[in-house]
Amino acid sequence: MTDLTKTAPRPWARDALRWDTAVGTLLAVLLVCSFAFVDNFGNALNLSFLIGNTLPIALIALPMTLLVVSGEIDLSVGSTAGLAGAVMGKLWNEGMAIETIIPICVLLGVVCGLVNGLLVTRLGLPSLAVTIGTLAAYRGVAQIVLGSDSVTDFPQQYLDFGSGRIGGTFVPQAAVPWAVLLVVAVLVLHATPVGRSLFAVGASQEAARFAGVRVKRLKLSMFVATGTVSALTGVFWALHYASARYDNATGLELSVIAGVLLGGIDFDGGKGTLGGAVAGVFLLGALQNVMSLVNVSAQSQTLITGVLLVVSVLAPRVARQAGRARARRRSAAAPPPAVLAGT
Amino acid sequence: MSIRTAPARRLAAAVAVVSIVALGAAACGGTTKKSSAGDNSAPSAASTASVDPHAPAKKGLTIAYLPKQVNNPYFTSSDSGGKKAVEAAGSTYKEVGTSSGTDTAGQVSYVNTLTQQQVDAIAVSAQDPGALCTALNQARKNGVKVVTYDSDTDANCRDVFVSQASSEDLGRTEVQLMAQQIGNKGQIAILSAAQTATNQNTWIGFMKDELKKPEYKDIQLVKVAYGNDDAQQSFQQTQGLLQQYPNLKGIISPTTVGIKAAAQYLSGSKYKGRVQLTGLGTPNDMRAYVANGTVRSFELWDPAKLGALAGLTAVALVSGQISGAPGQTYTAGDMGTFTIGQDSTVVLGKPTVFDKSNIGQYAF
C-alpha cells in the first residue's frame, strides 16, 4: 500500500517500481539457477563473455531510457553505431591517429543525434518516423564510407581494451566506462530537475510546457545523448569484435528497445526507472547466454525472447486491470466514506 | 515549480571544448596505422610439433559446426554431409549458428559458448574474416581445434581452411561460362551476397582479373549488386539491374541464394533466355530453370562433401595426425588423401559444371 502522507503522490514510481523489482528478481533468480545448474556458466570467462556481448546494448539503453521516458524513441542507434565504426575504419586506413579518430566519431554521433532531434523538435515530426528514416540513411552513409572493406588491424592496446578483462576477474575493461555512464544517467533521471522534467514531458507535454519546461530543448539534448552514446558504442563494437564494417550493430536498436521494454519503461512516456531498463537488458543477455550453453536452438531462442517480451508488456496491464476490478468490487460493496479517516 | 534544462549553448560549448582538447592531444602524436603495424601479436601459426601422421583417429569427439547461417539450404546440405562423416568416424556432431547471415556478433557469441562447452573442434564458415579472430584464438588457447570451411577467417585465427575449390578457379570459370553464353560481348553484372562476404569478394576479384584478358575486351562489367543472401533482396536487385541496364546481356551470381532469386525473376519476365545467368547454384534449386531455358549452365562443388571434409579434417587435427602446417597429408575417410597447401589450406577439388546434359545425375 502506498503512504498517502507523501507530499507528492507519484503513481509512476509505484507502478514501475513493482515491475522493475520483478524483472530484477527474475534476473537474480536466473543467475542463481544458472550458477547452480548450468555447466560452464559460473566461470570468469563466461561471465565476461556475457557482459561483453551485452555491453553495447546496455550502453545505448541508458540514454534510450531517458528518451523513452520523455515520450520519444530513437530507432537509428544501431545505424549510428555502424556509421561511427565505418568512419573509424576508414580514417584508420587513411593513416590518422586513433586518438584523433575516436573524438571525431563521437562528434559524428552528436551530429547524428542533432539531425534526429532537430527534425523531431523543429518540424514536429513523430520520432518513430524520423528515426526509421535516419536508420536507413545513416546505414547508407556507412556503406558509402567503407563499402565492402572490413578493417581489423587496430592497435593492440585498444583491441585489448575492447575485449580484455580486468586481471583475471569476470569484469570486462570496457564495463568501467559503462558503470560511470550508468551513474551519470541514474543521477540525471532520478535526482535532478532534468529527470523530473523528462517524466513531466512524458506524462503530458502540454502540462510540462505550461509549467515552464523547455520541451524542445530537452528532447533535442536527449537525441544528442542517444546519438553520442551510440557512436561511442560503435567505436567499442569495432574494438570488441576487432572488426569495423558498415553493417556492424545491425538490428541493435531492436535489442535495446526489447531490453528497455522488458524493464518496464512505458513507451507512452512518463514511466520507468533505469534500474528496470538495465535489469531488462541483462536479463535478455543472460537468457541468451544460458540458452546457448544448454543448446537451445537459435530459432527457439528467438521464440522464447519474443514470448517473454509480450508477457512483459501484458503483465503490468493485467495487474492494473485486476487491481481496478478489485477496487470497483470494494467500492460497490461499501459506500465511499465522506472523509478519509485517520490520515 | 519552474524547471530549467541545461541550455543548448552550454552543451555546444562543452562539445567544442572536448573536441579541441582531444584534437590537441592527438596532434601531439598518436597511434596510427603505420606506427602500430606489426605490434599485433597473434598466436604462432601451426607448428609441426607433436604430429604423428600414423596416429589413430580419435573417437568420441564433439565436432561443432557453426555455419554462416542456419536454415540456409546450402549450409543445411553441407552440414548434413558433415554430420554423416563425423558420426561415421565415431564422434558426435552438433550444429549451432545465427539465423541471419550478417550477425557477426551472434557468431562470436556462439564461438564463446562452444569454448565454454569445451568441444574438441569447431568447423566454422566465417561471416567476417577478422571479427571472429579474438574469440577463435581464445578457443584455441583453451585447446579447441578450429577448421574454417566455405568462408575463411584471417589465417592466424584457425588451424586449417577447407576450401571448396581454389578461389581462382571459381572466379575465372564463372567468367568463362558467361563469356561462352553471351558470345564474348556485351554488358554483364554481378549479383553477390553481402558486401563484406570474404569468399564472394575474393572470387569477384578473380572475375575482374579474368575480364582484363584481351579475349574479353568487349565485355563490360557494369555493376556489382548485393542481395545479402536474402531471396527477396536478391530478387529486387535483379529487377533493379535490368531496369538500370536495359542492354544487360548477362548476370553472374556467385551465391546459391542469389542465383536462385535471379533465375526466379528472369523466368517470369520478358528477359527469360535473352539475359544469361550463371554462377554458383545447387542442382535442386536450378533444375526447373535449366529445364525451362532460363539458365544454360552454372557450377558448384558438392556442399555435402565440403562439410564432410571439414569434419574429418577436424578429427585429424584433434587426433594429432596433422597440425595445419603446409605439406602434411592425411586421409579423410573414403574421400581419399588430402595435402595441406599454402596458408594451411586444403582444397576439395575442381568445381562441377551443371547443364541440361548432366543435371539429372545430381540430387543436392
XYZ file of C-alpha atoms in Angstrom:
707
model
C 0.000 0.000 0.000
C 1.190 3.494 -0.632
C 1.653 6.099 2.028
C -0.856 8.878 1.478
C 1.056 11.344 3.658
C 3.680 11.838 0.914
C 3.695 15.400 -0.351
C 3.547 14.364 -3.998
C 1.898 11.131 -4.915
C 3.927 9.550 -7.677
C 1.933 6.723 -9.165
C 4.538 6.155 -11.884
C 7.118 5.335 -9.281
C 4.820 2.853 -7.635
C 3.912 1.018 -10.845
C 7.347 0.980 -12.369
C 8.982 0.047 -9.097
C 6.875 -3.020 -8.770
C 7.595 -4.118 -12.321
C 11.303 -3.377 -12.334
C 11.697 -5.075 -8.992
C 10.055 -8.107 -10.568
C 12.475 -8.017 -13.518
C 15.431 -7.573 -11.176
C 14.245 -10.527 -9.105
C 13.810 -12.595 -12.259
C 17.392 -11.742 -13.285
C 18.695 -12.688 -9.834
C 16.784 -15.997 -9.916
C 18.100 -16.780 -13.395
C 21.678 -16.047 -12.321
C 21.433 -18.114 -9.151
C 19.870 -21.080 -11.000
C 22.468 -20.846 -13.782
C 25.323 -20.773 -11.272
C 23.872 -23.854 -9.655
C 22.699 -25.947 -12.592
C 24.301 -24.811 -15.860
C 27.725 -26.244 -16.672
C 30.380 -23.709 -17.639
C 28.187 -20.731 -16.722
C 29.701 -19.509 -13.492
C 33.337 -19.141 -14.519
C 35.006 -15.777 -15.022
C 35.495 -16.243 -18.761
C 31.848 -16.988 -19.487
C 30.620 -14.129 -17.307
C 32.978 -11.782 -19.126
C 31.578 -13.060 -22.450
C 28.057 -12.447 -21.178
C 28.792 -8.905 -20.019
C 30.974 -8.058 -23.023
C 28.352 -9.150 -25.539
C 25.587 -7.337 -23.653
C 27.574 -4.116 -23.126
C 26.719 -2.465 -26.469
C 23.017 -2.913 -25.687
C 23.480 -1.790 -22.094
C 25.365 1.321 -23.229
C 22.666 2.561 -25.582
C 19.899 1.549 -23.181
C 20.992 4.326 -20.790
C 20.169 7.381 -22.946
C 17.377 5.433 -24.663
C 15.604 5.054 -21.309
C 15.739 8.810 -20.746
C 14.457 9.444 -24.257
C 11.592 6.950 -23.953
C 10.612 8.399 -20.582
C 10.216 11.763 -22.340
C 7.856 10.094 -24.813
C 10.145 9.804 -27.844
C 12.095 6.951 -29.421
C 15.288 6.633 -31.481
C 15.494 3.719 -33.896
C 18.639 4.962 -35.629
C 21.001 3.998 -32.785
C 22.259 0.803 -34.440
C 22.957 2.625 -37.689
C 24.698 5.467 -35.844
C 26.933 2.888 -34.161
C 27.606 1.269 -37.526
C 28.400 4.635 -39.101
C 30.825 5.535 -36.297
C 32.550 2.177 -36.760
C 32.724 2.622 -40.531
C 34.207 6.108 -40.250
C 36.637 4.798 -37.657
C 37.797 2.072 -40.052
C 38.051 4.444 -42.990
C 40.083 7.088 -41.122
C 42.314 4.393 -39.656
C 43.030 3.111 -43.159
C 43.836 6.687 -44.191
C 46.557 6.686 -41.563
C 45.034 9.025 -38.985
C 45.885 8.530 -35.297
C 43.307 6.571 -33.332
C 43.377 9.211 -30.587
C 42.059 11.682 -33.158
C 39.641 9.255 -34.776
C 37.676 8.403 -31.650
C 36.725 12.018 -30.791
C 35.758 12.562 -34.430
C 33.490 9.507 -34.287
C 31.900 10.746 -31.076
C 31.317 14.155 -32.676
C 29.717 12.357 -35.581
C 27.328 10.809 -33.078
C 26.495 14.287 -31.785
C 25.683 15.339 -35.350
C 23.521 12.261 -35.959
C 21.641 12.954 -32.741
C 21.242 16.636 -33.666
C 19.776 15.724 -37.046
C 17.230 13.404 -35.407
C 16.443 15.883 -32.673
C 16.061 18.890 -34.970
C 13.784 17.001 -37.344
C 11.605 15.941 -34.421
C 11.521 19.188 -32.484
C 11.703 21.869 -35.200
C 9.466 20.196 -37.758
C 7.236 18.494 -35.212
C 7.591 15.107 -36.882
C 6.964 11.912 -34.922
C 10.275 10.449 -33.763
C 9.304 6.958 -34.900
C 9.023 8.136 -38.500
C 12.120 10.339 -38.396
C 14.398 7.713 -36.899
C 13.160 4.927 -39.180
C 14.290 7.240 -41.972
C 17.672 8.027 -40.443
C 18.112 4.320 -39.594
C 18.290 3.700 -43.323
C 20.119 6.924 -44.164
C 22.963 6.549 -41.632
C 23.463 2.920 -42.645
C 23.605 4.057 -46.271
C 26.298 6.618 -45.456
C 28.247 3.917 -43.609
C 28.054 1.718 -46.682
C 29.336 4.530 -48.878
C 32.167 5.310 -46.472
C 33.548 1.805 -46.019
C 31.950 -0.288 -48.760
C 32.977 -3.921 -48.658
C 36.025 -3.308 -46.521
C 36.391 -4.749 -43.080
C 39.110 -3.144 -41.016
C 40.678 -5.299 -38.343
C 44.199 -4.032 -37.687
C 43.505 -1.545 -34.898
C 46.298 -1.071 -32.340
C 46.618 -3.963 -29.933
C 46.242 -1.952 -26.744
C 42.863 -0.666 -27.935
C 41.734 -4.116 -29.038
C 42.762 -5.408 -25.618
C 40.618 -2.751 -24.002
C 37.724 -3.753 -26.235
C 37.866 -7.433 -25.426
C 40.061 -7.737 -22.340
C 39.175 -8.293 -18.725
C 40.397 -6.573 -15.593
C 43.066 -9.022 -14.497
C 41.558 -12.467 -14.083
C 38.176 -11.217 -12.935
C 34.910 -11.527 -14.843
C 34.664 -7.760 -15.409
C 35.481 -6.585 -18.952
C 37.652 -3.484 -19.016
C 35.031 -1.662 -21.017
C 32.498 -2.172 -18.212
C 34.208 0.575 -16.210
C 33.246 3.476 -18.507
C 29.784 1.948 -18.748
C 29.445 1.989 -14.963
C 30.424 5.671 -14.955
C 27.798 6.430 -17.590
C 25.254 4.437 -15.606
C 25.849 6.535 -12.501
C 25.520 9.734 -14.558
C 22.290 8.525 -16.175
C 20.755 7.428 -12.870
C 21.591 10.773 -11.275
C 20.183 12.721 -14.211
C 16.941 10.758 -14.390
C 16.193 10.200 -10.734
C 17.948 13.012 -8.843
C 17.913 16.185 -10.924
C 15.376 18.700 -12.252
C 16.218 17.419 -15.756
C 14.939 13.991 -14.795
C 11.785 15.437 -13.286
C 11.211 17.421 -16.484
C 11.642 14.236 -18.543
C 8.920 12.493 -16.561
C 6.738 15.593 -16.755
C 7.139 15.864 -20.533
C 6.472 12.164 -20.977
C 3.338 12.298 -18.860
C 1.891 15.404 -20.516
C 3.801 17.589 -22.892
C 1.295 20.451 -22.670
C 1.267 20.476 -18.880
C 5.046 20.415 -18.798
C 5.272 23.328 -21.216
C 2.883 25.399 -19.064
C 4.958 24.508 -16.041
C 7.943 26.138 -17.751
C 9.797 23.128 -19.119
C 11.647 23.854 -22.340
C 10.309 20.779 -24.031
C 12.033 21.125 -27.411
C 15.430 21.811 -25.958
C 15.092 18.942 -23.525
C 14.138 16.478 -26.250
C 16.869 17.732 -28.540
C 19.509 17.148 -25.876
C 18.161 13.623 -25.316
C 18.501 12.812 -29.030
C 22.040 14.178 -28.914
C 22.694 11.915 -25.929
C 21.467 8.783 -27.737
C 23.467 9.719 -30.834
C 26.652 10.345 -28.867
C 26.450 7.162 -26.819
C 25.585 5.184 -29.985
C 28.731 6.467 -31.664
C 30.782 5.520 -28.583
C 29.153 2.105 -28.751
C 30.096 1.839 -32.406
C 33.734 2.520 -31.533
C 33.573 -0.047 -28.724
C 31.886 -2.549 -31.048
C 34.642 -2.259 -33.660
C 37.291 -2.810 -30.968
C 35.411 -5.566 -29.129
C 34.895 -7.612 -32.292
C 38.162 -6.348 -33.821
C 36.295 -5.522 -36.982
C 34.938 -2.286 -38.446
C 32.328 -2.993 -41.102
C 29.485 -0.943 -42.458
C 26.946 -3.482 -41.205
C 28.201 -3.562 -37.616
C 25.461 -3.402 -34.993
C 22.692 -4.069 -37.500
C 19.473 -4.620 -35.581
C 20.983 -3.403 -32.325
C 18.139 -0.897 -31.896
C 15.666 -3.752 -31.508
C 17.741 -5.423 -28.808
C 17.964 -2.120 -26.944
C 14.252 -1.459 -27.217
C 13.445 -5.030 -26.210
C 15.550 -4.671 -23.050
C 14.083 -1.275 -22.192
C 10.570 -2.597 -22.793
C 11.216 -5.623 -20.608
C 12.486 -3.288 -17.887
C 9.044 -1.754 -17.578
C 9.678 1.552 -19.341
C 6.327 2.694 -20.713
C 6.518 3.586 -24.404
C 3.801 6.180 -23.937
C 6.397 8.040 -21.870
C 6.369 9.293 -18.302
C 7.082 5.978 -16.600
C 10.120 3.875 -15.877
C 13.353 3.532 -13.958
C 16.909 2.988 -15.122
C 17.272 0.044 -12.768
C 14.469 -1.665 -14.622
C 15.995 -0.961 -18.024
C 19.428 -2.279 -17.004
C 17.842 -5.362 -15.405
C 15.818 -5.925 -18.566
C 18.853 -5.665 -20.831
C 20.947 -8.017 -18.731
C 18.046 -10.436 -18.306
C 17.857 -10.826 -22.079
C 21.661 -11.077 -22.335
C 21.910 -13.687 -19.585
C 18.997 -15.641 -21.000
C 20.666 -15.797 -24.397
C 23.968 -16.905 -22.869
C 22.308 -19.626 -20.802
C 20.129 -20.844 -23.669
C 23.197 -21.238 -25.872
C 25.045 -23.122 -23.137
C 22.190 -25.590 -22.734
C 21.933 -25.983 -26.540
C 18.620 -24.270 -27.222
C 18.480 -23.704 -30.997
C 18.653 -20.214 -32.458
C 15.040 -20.386 -33.638
C 13.724 -21.399 -30.212
C 15.784 -18.636 -28.585
C 14.083 -16.053 -30.759
C 10.686 -17.515 -29.881
C 11.377 -17.539 -26.144
C 12.637 -13.941 -26.224
C 9.534 -12.870 -28.147
C 7.142 -14.569 -25.746
C 8.960 -13.014 -22.802
C 8.547 -9.552 -24.328
C 4.847 -9.988 -24.983
C 4.367 -11.202 -21.416
C 6.347 -8.221 -20.090
C 4.037 -5.802 -21.874
C 0.915 -7.672 -20.812
C 1.743 -8.443 -17.196
C 1.661 -4.892 -15.741
C -1.523 -4.206 -17.679
C -3.228 -7.348 -16.424
C -2.106 -6.499 -12.892
C -3.548 -2.977 -13.215
C -6.830 -4.278 -14.602
C -7.100 -6.772 -11.770
C -6.368 -4.041 -9.246
C -9.045 -1.795 -10.761
C -11.555 -4.616 -10.776
C -10.821 -5.302 -7.108
C -11.201 -1.627 -6.277
C -14.505 -1.478 -8.154
C -15.818 -4.516 -6.289
C -14.778 -2.987 -2.973
C -16.372 0.367 -3.698
C -19.557 -1.331 -4.820
C -19.680 -3.342 -1.592
C -19.136 -0.418 0.740
C -20.411 3.165 0.228
C -17.454 5.520 -0.060
C -16.658 7.352 3.188
C -17.191 11.113 3.036
C -13.844 11.843 4.682
C -10.681 9.781 4.659
C -10.369 8.809 8.240
C -7.070 8.527 10.035
C -4.794 10.276 7.536
C 7.729 24.956 -9.940
C 9.818 26.122 -12.837
C 12.160 23.591 -14.296
C 15.072 24.637 -16.483
C 17.123 22.315 -18.631
C 20.772 22.675 -19.442
C 20.915 25.292 -22.203
C 21.926 24.077 -25.608
C 24.637 26.725 -25.629
C 26.324 25.101 -22.701
C 26.091 21.757 -24.437
C 27.652 23.131 -27.592
C 30.419 24.757 -25.593
C 31.156 21.506 -23.814
C 31.312 19.628 -27.097
C 33.627 22.247 -28.564
C 35.953 22.170 -25.572
C 36.101 18.369 -25.564
C 36.878 18.205 -29.252
C 39.534 20.910 -29.087
C 41.215 19.171 -26.168
C 41.040 15.833 -27.937
C 42.359 17.146 -31.210
C 45.085 18.987 -29.387
C 46.114 15.869 -27.548
C 46.086 13.903 -30.754
C 48.196 16.466 -32.537
C 50.971 15.733 -30.067
C 51.340 12.344 -31.688
C 49.213 9.257 -31.500
C 48.798 5.704 -32.611
C 48.430 5.438 -36.369
C 48.237 2.502 -38.747
C 51.941 2.960 -39.550
C 53.185 3.221 -36.004
C 51.220 0.227 -34.776
C 51.925 -2.027 -37.715
C 53.467 -5.275 -36.607
C 52.691 -4.979 -32.929
C 49.554 -7.053 -33.271
C 50.834 -10.266 -31.812
C 48.914 -13.270 -32.974
C 49.385 -16.778 -31.703
C 52.006 -18.569 -33.737
C 50.833 -20.397 -36.820
C 50.612 -24.145 -36.949
C 53.717 -25.846 -35.698
C 54.997 -29.223 -36.781
C 55.490 -30.222 -33.170
C 53.974 -33.465 -31.899
C 52.439 -34.580 -35.159
C 52.193 -38.276 -35.918
C 50.636 -38.994 -39.332
C 50.059 -42.586 -38.282
C 48.298 -41.753 -35.037
C 44.935 -43.488 -34.747
C 41.882 -41.293 -35.411
C 40.289 -40.489 -32.063
C 36.666 -41.409 -31.466
C 34.071 -39.905 -29.132
C 34.951 -36.318 -30.010
C 32.478 -33.460 -30.269
C 32.754 -31.548 -33.548
C 30.625 -28.384 -33.614
C 29.586 -26.813 -36.909
C 28.993 -23.068 -36.988
C 27.732 -22.152 -40.485
C 27.347 -18.597 -41.733
C 23.634 -19.050 -41.412
C 21.406 -21.870 -40.190
C 18.373 -22.747 -42.332
C 20.279 -21.725 -45.458
C 19.773 -24.649 -47.875
C 23.429 -24.639 -48.889
C 24.647 -24.962 -45.311
C 21.910 -27.438 -44.482
C 23.331 -29.731 -47.136
C 26.995 -29.076 -46.279
C 26.394 -29.664 -42.575
C 24.337 -32.796 -43.153
C 27.346 -34.122 -45.082
C 29.441 -33.181 -42.063
C 27.044 -34.965 -39.741
C 27.278 -38.214 -41.728
C 31.071 -38.122 -41.866
C 31.580 -37.163 -38.220
C 29.179 -39.835 -36.975
C 30.722 -42.438 -39.269
C 34.076 -41.577 -37.683
C 32.602 -42.397 -34.266
C 32.225 -38.842 -32.970
C 29.389 -36.520 -32.047
C 28.183 -33.811 -34.432
C 26.404 -30.661 -33.383
C 25.378 -27.521 -35.243
C 24.755 -24.046 -33.859
C 24.508 -20.713 -35.628
C 22.736 -17.484 -36.352
C 19.589 -17.193 -38.413
C 20.966 -14.124 -40.165
C 23.985 -14.295 -42.443
C 25.337 -10.936 -41.267
C 25.063 -11.300 -37.490
C 28.767 -11.271 -36.684
C 28.206 -10.594 -33.010
C 25.967 -13.637 -32.876
C 28.674 -15.786 -34.456
C 31.192 -14.524 -31.918
C 28.937 -15.379 -29.010
C 28.452 -18.889 -30.415
C 32.227 -19.332 -30.575
C 32.333 -18.186 -26.945
C 29.653 -20.698 -25.998
C 31.415 -23.571 -27.765
C 34.652 -22.624 -25.990
C 32.784 -22.845 -22.687
C 31.294 -26.199 -23.624
C 34.818 -27.483 -24.326
C 34.011 -29.070 -27.681
C 37.013 -30.731 -29.340
C 36.815 -28.780 -32.596
C 34.826 -26.047 -34.302
C 34.155 -26.066 -38.044
C 33.126 -22.532 -38.878
C 32.122 -20.679 -42.021
C 33.072 -17.105 -41.155
C 30.784 -14.155 -41.794
C 33.765 -11.867 -41.438
C 37.490 -12.585 -41.784
C 38.554 -10.567 -38.734
C 35.625 -10.354 -36.339
C 35.890 -13.929 -35.124
C 39.623 -13.789 -34.518
C 39.684 -12.840 -30.847
C 37.045 -15.416 -29.994
C 38.585 -18.188 -32.103
C 42.039 -17.623 -30.668
C 40.555 -17.753 -27.183
C 39.007 -21.092 -28.178
C 42.373 -22.352 -29.462
C 44.074 -21.263 -26.250
C 41.572 -23.482 -24.459
C 42.510 -26.478 -26.588
C 39.764 -26.296 -29.221
C 40.893 -27.031 -32.812
C 39.495 -24.618 -35.393
C 38.737 -25.512 -39.018
C 37.177 -22.941 -41.336
C 35.184 -24.149 -44.314
C 33.464 -22.372 -47.203
C 34.452 -18.888 -45.988
C 37.785 -18.265 -44.297
C 39.000 -16.070 -41.456
C 42.415 -14.452 -41.278
C 44.991 -17.232 -41.489
C 46.292 -16.743 -37.944
C 42.916 -17.419 -36.314
C 42.361 -21.017 -37.390
C 44.299 -24.240 -37.842
C 43.157 -25.253 -41.341
C 40.898 -23.776 -44.022
C 38.940 -26.321 -46.065
C 38.273 -24.598 -49.377
C 35.538 -25.712 -51.747
C 37.707 -25.141 -54.810
C 40.518 -22.784 -55.472
C 39.154 -19.230 -55.441
C 40.991 -18.526 -58.640
C 39.370 -21.491 -60.420
C 35.929 -20.425 -59.296
C 36.289 -16.765 -60.232
C 37.805 -17.429 -63.668
C 35.488 -20.308 -64.668
C 32.374 -18.277 -63.914
C 33.581 -15.559 -66.293
C 34.428 -18.223 -68.895
C 30.939 -19.760 -68.631
C 29.335 -16.335 -69.008
C 31.559 -15.383 -71.952
C 30.566 -18.565 -73.802
C 26.880 -17.831 -73.239
C 26.941 -14.232 -74.476
C 29.490 -14.669 -77.260
C 32.262 -12.644 -75.565
C 30.355 -9.401 -75.991
C 28.096 -7.080 -74.021
C 27.338 -5.692 -70.594
C 27.346 -8.019 -67.588
C 26.632 -7.526 -63.885
C 27.439 -9.480 -60.731
C 24.839 -10.255 -58.078
C 26.744 -11.110 -54.901
C 25.752 -11.868 -51.308
C 26.819 -9.425 -48.592
C 29.158 -6.600 -49.457
C 31.510 -7.874 -46.758
C 31.424 -11.593 -47.626
C 35.007 -12.838 -47.655
C 34.678 -15.616 -50.204
C 32.427 -13.774 -52.667
C 34.775 -10.783 -52.662
C 37.788 -12.990 -53.378
C 36.003 -14.649 -56.319
C 34.838 -11.294 -57.678
C 38.458 -10.137 -57.529
C 39.470 -13.058 -59.793
C 36.477 -12.414 -62.075
C 37.626 -8.840 -62.613
C 41.144 -10.061 -63.262
C 39.899 -12.619 -65.802
C 37.883 -9.906 -67.576
C 41.135 -7.988 -68.220
C 42.221 -10.660 -70.711
C 42.152 -9.487 -74.355
C 39.541 -12.029 -75.468
C 37.053 -10.403 -73.077
C 37.736 -6.805 -74.168
C 34.149 -6.420 -75.428
C 32.597 -7.462 -72.135
C 31.926 -4.630 -69.692
C 31.211 -5.329 -66.042
C 28.719 -2.542 -65.310
C 27.807 -3.214 -61.704
C 28.266 -5.417 -58.649
C 24.938 -5.615 -56.797
C 24.410 -7.095 -53.339
C 21.403 -9.168 -52.340
C 22.723 -10.109 -48.866
C 21.875 -13.793 -49.443
C 18.263 -12.838 -48.927
C 15.844 -14.165 -51.566
C 13.667 -11.073 -51.623
C 16.542 -8.591 -51.706
C 18.318 -10.586 -54.439
C 15.095 -10.689 -56.482
C 14.720 -6.901 -56.196
C 18.371 -6.306 -57.031
C 17.951 -8.358 -60.220
C 14.882 -6.326 -61.101
C 16.830 -3.144 -60.464
C 19.789 -4.270 -62.599
C 17.583 -4.848 -65.614
C 15.784 -1.543 -65.207
C 19.063 0.284 -64.859
C 20.828 -1.511 -67.721
C 18.276 -2.470 -70.376
C 21.087 -3.764 -72.613
C 22.408 -6.139 -69.985
C 23.468 -9.429 -71.547
C 24.278 -11.497 -68.517
C 24.379 -11.803 -64.738
C 26.908 -13.795 -62.701
C 25.715 -14.678 -59.210
C 28.385 -16.420 -57.114
C 25.913 -17.345 -54.394
C 23.284 -20.091 -54.296
C 20.626 -17.794 -52.822
C 21.339 -15.033 -55.357
C 21.336 -17.210 -58.469
C 18.030 -18.826 -57.491
C 16.332 -15.485 -56.854
C 17.711 -14.063 -60.109
C 16.534 -17.131 -62.028
C 13.104 -16.796 -60.483
C 12.847 -13.187 -61.609
C 14.189 -13.851 -65.119
C 11.964 -16.878 -65.741
C 8.872 -14.806 -65.040
C 9.958 -11.804 -67.109
C 10.431 -10.854 -70.734
C 14.196 -11.266 -70.250
C 13.950 -15.051 -69.991
C 16.524 -16.567 -72.351
C 17.641 -13.102 -73.528
C 19.652 -12.289 -70.428
C 22.020 -15.112 -69.489
C 22.521 -16.160 -65.899
C 25.329 -18.235 -64.462
C 27.154 -18.574 -61.168
C 27.069 -20.935 -58.217
C 23.840 -22.835 -57.611
C 22.629 -26.206 -56.432
C 21.108 -28.634 -58.963
C 17.947 -28.970 -56.856
C 17.400 -25.203 -56.841
C 18.169 -24.736 -60.524
C 16.627 -27.838 -62.116
C 13.405 -26.098 -63.127
C 15.219 -23.059 -64.560
C 17.553 -25.210 -66.659
C 14.525 -27.167 -67.918
C 12.608 -24.016 -68.911
C 15.571 -22.404 -70.643
C 16.236 -19.545 -68.199
C 19.694 -20.880 -67.323
C 22.081 -22.754 -69.625
C 24.829 -23.754 -67.225
C 26.136 -22.985 -63.758
C 28.639 -24.592 -61.417
C 29.218 -25.721 -57.860
C 31.046 -28.249 -55.772
C 29.211 -30.817 -53.683
C 28.481 -28.988 -50.413
C 27.928 -32.281 -48.559
C 31.485 -33.313 -49.412
C 32.784 -29.951 -48.247
C 31.057 -30.393 -44.878
C 32.368 -33.944 -44.598
C 35.938 -32.896 -45.362
C 35.728 -30.092 -42.776
C 34.624 -32.565 -40.108
C 37.222 -35.193 -40.967
C 39.960 -32.549 -41.079
C 38.907 -31.527 -37.572
C 39.133 -35.142 -36.429
C 42.627 -35.444 -37.942
C 43.679 -32.256 -36.130
C 42.379 -33.398 -32.746
C 43.935 -36.861 -33.262
C 47.327 -35.239 -33.826
C 47.716 -36.602 -37.354
C 48.155 -33.053 -38.670
C 48.817 -29.653 -37.122
C 47.945 -27.493 -40.114
C 51.474 -26.992 -41.431
C 51.744 -26.961 -45.248
C 52.872 -30.275 -46.734
C 51.220 -32.542 -44.199
C 48.955 -35.251 -45.639
C 46.057 -37.129 -44.086
C 43.256 -39.466 -45.128
C 39.667 -38.257 -44.908
C 37.560 -41.433 -44.698
C 36.574 -42.725 -48.127
C 37.193 -39.326 -49.720
C 40.849 -40.132 -50.151
C 44.084 -38.412 -49.181
C 44.486 -34.645 -48.913
C 47.562 -32.473 -48.620
C 47.660 -29.213 -46.729
C 48.780 -26.421 -49.016
C 49.888 -22.833 -48.688
C 48.292 -20.789 -45.860
C 47.210 -24.092 -44.233
C 44.525 -24.516 -46.901
C 43.060 -27.799 -48.137
C 41.211 -27.748 -51.454
C 38.241 -30.071 -52.010
C 38.652 -30.199 -55.785
C 37.548 -28.687 -59.065
C 34.023 -27.293 -59.354
C 31.440 -29.263 -61.369
C 29.621 -27.515 -64.246
C 25.937 -28.418 -64.455
C 23.825 -28.139 -67.610
C 20.906 -29.912 -69.304
C 23.047 -32.937 -70.096
C 24.170 -33.863 -66.585
C 21.919 -32.112 -64.043
C 19.732 -35.197 -63.718
C 22.597 -37.149 -62.140
C 22.834 -34.929 -59.042
C 20.449 -34.742 -56.131
C 21.522 -31.983 -53.701
